[in-house]
PDB file of C-alpha atoms in Angstrom:
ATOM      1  CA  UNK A   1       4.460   2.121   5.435  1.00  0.00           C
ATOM      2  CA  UNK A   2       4.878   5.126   2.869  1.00  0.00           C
ATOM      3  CA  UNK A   3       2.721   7.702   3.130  1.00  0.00           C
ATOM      4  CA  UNK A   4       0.387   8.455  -0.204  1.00  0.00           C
ATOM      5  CA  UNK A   5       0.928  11.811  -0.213  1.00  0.00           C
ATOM      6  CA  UNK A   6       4.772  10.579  -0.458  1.00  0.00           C
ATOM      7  CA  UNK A   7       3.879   8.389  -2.836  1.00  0.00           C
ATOM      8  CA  UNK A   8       2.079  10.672  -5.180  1.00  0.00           C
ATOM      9  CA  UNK A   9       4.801  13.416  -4.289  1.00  0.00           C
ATOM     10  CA  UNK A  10       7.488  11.172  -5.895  1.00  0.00           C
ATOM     11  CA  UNK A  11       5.738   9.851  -9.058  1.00  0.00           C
ATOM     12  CA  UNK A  12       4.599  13.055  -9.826  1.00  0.00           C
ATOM     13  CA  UNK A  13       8.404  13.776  -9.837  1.00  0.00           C
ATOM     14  CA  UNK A  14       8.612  11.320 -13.188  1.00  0.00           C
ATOM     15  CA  UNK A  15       5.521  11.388 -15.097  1.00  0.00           C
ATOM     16  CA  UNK A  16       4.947  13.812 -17.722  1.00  0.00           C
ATOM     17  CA  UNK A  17       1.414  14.442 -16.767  1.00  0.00           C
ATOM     18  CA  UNK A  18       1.005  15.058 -12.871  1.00  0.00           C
ATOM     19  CA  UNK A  19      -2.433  16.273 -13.259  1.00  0.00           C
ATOM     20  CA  UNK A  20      -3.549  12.736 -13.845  1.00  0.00           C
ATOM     21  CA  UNK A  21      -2.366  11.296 -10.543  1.00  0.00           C
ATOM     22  CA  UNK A  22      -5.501  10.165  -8.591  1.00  0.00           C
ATOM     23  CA  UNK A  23      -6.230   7.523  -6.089  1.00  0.00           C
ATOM     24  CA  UNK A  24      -8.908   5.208  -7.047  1.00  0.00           C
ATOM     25  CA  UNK A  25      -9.597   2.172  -3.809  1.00  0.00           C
ATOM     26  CA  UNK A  26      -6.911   0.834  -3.385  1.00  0.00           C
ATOM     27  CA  UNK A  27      -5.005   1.885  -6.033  1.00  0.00           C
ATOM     28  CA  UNK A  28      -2.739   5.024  -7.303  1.00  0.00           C
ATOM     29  CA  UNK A  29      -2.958   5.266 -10.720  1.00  0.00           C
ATOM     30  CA  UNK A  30      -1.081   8.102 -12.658  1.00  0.00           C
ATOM     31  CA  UNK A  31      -0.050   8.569 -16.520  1.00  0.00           C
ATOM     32  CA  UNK A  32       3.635   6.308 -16.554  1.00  0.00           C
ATOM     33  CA  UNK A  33       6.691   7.514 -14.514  1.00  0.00           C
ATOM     34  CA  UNK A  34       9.018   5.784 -16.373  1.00  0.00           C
ATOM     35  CA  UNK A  35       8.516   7.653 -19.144  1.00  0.00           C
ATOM     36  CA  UNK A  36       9.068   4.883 -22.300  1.00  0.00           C
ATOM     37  CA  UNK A  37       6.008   5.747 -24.196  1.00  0.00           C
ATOM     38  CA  UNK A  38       3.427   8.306 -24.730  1.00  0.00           C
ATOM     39  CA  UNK A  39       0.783   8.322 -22.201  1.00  0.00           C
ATOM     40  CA  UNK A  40      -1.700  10.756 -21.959  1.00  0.00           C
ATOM     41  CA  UNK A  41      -4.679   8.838 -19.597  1.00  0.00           C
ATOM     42  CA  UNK A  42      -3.250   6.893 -16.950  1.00  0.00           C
ATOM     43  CA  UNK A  43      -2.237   3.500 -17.656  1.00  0.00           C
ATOM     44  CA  UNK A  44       0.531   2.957 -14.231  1.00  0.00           C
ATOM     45  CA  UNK A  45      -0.799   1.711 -11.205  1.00  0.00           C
ATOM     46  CA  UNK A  46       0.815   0.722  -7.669  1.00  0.00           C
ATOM     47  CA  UNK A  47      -1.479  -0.895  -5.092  1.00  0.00           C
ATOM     48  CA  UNK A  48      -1.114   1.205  -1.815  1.00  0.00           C
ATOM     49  CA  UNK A  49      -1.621  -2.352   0.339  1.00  0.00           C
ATOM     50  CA  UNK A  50       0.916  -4.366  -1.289  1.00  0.00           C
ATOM     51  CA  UNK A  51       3.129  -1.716  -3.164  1.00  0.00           C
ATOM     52  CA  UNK A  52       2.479  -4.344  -6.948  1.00  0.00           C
ATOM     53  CA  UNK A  53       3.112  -2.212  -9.968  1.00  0.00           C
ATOM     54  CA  UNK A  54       2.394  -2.266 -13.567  1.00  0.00           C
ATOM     55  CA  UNK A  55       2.321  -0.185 -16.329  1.00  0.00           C
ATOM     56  CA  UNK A  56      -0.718  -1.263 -19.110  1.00  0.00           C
ATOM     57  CA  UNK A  57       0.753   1.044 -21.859  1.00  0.00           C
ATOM     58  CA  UNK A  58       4.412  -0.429 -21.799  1.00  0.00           C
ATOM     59  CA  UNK A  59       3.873  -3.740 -19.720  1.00  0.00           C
ATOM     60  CA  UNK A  60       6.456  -2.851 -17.138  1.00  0.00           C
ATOM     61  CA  UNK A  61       5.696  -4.177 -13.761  1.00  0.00           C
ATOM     62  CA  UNK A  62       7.164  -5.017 -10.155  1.00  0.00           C
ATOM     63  CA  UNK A  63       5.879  -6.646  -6.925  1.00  0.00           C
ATOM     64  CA  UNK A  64       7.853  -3.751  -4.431  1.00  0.00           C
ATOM     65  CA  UNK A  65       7.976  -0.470  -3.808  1.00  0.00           C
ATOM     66  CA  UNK A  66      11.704  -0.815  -4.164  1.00  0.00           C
ATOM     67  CA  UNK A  67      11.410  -2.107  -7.625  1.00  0.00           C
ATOM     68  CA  UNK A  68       9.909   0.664  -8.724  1.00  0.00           C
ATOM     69  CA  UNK A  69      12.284   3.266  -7.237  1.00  0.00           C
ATOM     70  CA  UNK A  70      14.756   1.295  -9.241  1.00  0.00           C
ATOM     71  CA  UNK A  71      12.694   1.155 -12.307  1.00  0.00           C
ATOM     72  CA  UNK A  72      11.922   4.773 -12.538  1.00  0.00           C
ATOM     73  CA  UNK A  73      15.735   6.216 -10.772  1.00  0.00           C
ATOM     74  CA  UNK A  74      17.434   3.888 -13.373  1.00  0.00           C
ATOM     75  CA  UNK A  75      19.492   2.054 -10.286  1.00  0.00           C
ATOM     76  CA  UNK A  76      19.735  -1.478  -9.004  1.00  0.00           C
ATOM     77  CA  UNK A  77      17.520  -2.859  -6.648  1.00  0.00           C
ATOM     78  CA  UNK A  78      20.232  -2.558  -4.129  1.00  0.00           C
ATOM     79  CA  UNK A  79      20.736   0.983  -4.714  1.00  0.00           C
ATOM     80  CA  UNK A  80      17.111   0.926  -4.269  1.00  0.00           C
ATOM     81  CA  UNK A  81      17.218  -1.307  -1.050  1.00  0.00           C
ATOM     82  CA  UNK A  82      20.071   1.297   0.435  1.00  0.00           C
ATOM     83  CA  UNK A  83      17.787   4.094  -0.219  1.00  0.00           C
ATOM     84  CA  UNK A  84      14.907   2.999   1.145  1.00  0.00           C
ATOM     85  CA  UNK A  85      16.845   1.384   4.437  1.00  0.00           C
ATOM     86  CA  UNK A  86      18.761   4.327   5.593  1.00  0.00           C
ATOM     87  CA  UNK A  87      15.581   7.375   5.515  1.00  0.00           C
ATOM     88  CA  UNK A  88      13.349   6.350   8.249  1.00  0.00           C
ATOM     89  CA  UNK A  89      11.286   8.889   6.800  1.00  0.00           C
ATOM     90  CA  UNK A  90      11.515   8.057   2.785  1.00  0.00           C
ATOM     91  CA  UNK A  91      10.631  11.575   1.044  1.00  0.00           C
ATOM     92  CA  UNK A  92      10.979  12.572  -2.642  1.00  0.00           C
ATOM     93  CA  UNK A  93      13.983  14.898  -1.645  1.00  0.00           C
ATOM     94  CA  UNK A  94      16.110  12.271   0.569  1.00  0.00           C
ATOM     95  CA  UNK A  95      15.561   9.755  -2.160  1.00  0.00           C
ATOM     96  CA  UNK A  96      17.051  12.418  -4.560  1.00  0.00           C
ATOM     97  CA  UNK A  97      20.161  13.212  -2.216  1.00  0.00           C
ATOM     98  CA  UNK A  98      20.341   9.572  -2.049  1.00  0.00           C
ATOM     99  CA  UNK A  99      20.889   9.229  -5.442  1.00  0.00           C
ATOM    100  CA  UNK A 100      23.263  12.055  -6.238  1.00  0.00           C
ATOM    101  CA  UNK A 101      25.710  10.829  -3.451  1.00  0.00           C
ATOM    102  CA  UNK A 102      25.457   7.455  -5.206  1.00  0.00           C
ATOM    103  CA  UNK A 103      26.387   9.095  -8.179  1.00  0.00           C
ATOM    104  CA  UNK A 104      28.872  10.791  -6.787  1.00  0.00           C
ATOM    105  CA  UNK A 105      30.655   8.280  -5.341  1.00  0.00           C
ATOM    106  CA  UNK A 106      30.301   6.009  -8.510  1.00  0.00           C
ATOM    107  CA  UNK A 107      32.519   8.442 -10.032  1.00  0.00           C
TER     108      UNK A 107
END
């Protein structure tokens, strides 16, 4: 299970408007990581049991925490799937490293 201080640590990475990030329940809810449309309250938010998504101000959502990884990193799902398979310990920075070897290698 991801930690929520990972959690927060990584879509506060992406959203334009960290400040908003609170935890509400059972919920995170933060302004949108994805960054599509203007979104100054918080209208994203991931359930921390189940990892669903959605975004009310651009109607993006998912049903993993993979999906979202994807979503917001611009990758496929099984760039996504990779990522979150080969860090035992999923941080914002390993995710990151992740990425620019995939990159790298792409090219």
């Amino acid at each position: 299970m991801i930690s929520e201080k990972w959690l927060i640590d990584f879509i506060n990475q992406y959203t334009k408007y960290p400040n908003n990030t609170v935890i509400v329940g059972d919920e995170l809810r933060a302004s949108c990581p994805l960054n599509i449309h203007k979104d100054f309250r918080p209208s994203f938010a991931i359930n921390l049991k189940n990892y669903h998504w959605n975004c009310k101000g651009c109607s993006n959502a998912g049903l993993s925490l993979k999906s979202l990884i994807a979503k917001i990193l611009k990758i496929s799902w099984y760039e996504a799937q990779n990522i979150v398979e080969q860090n035992n310990v999923l941080t914002p920075s390993a995710v990151l490293n992740e990425i620019n070897n995939i990159t790298l290698d792409n090219k």
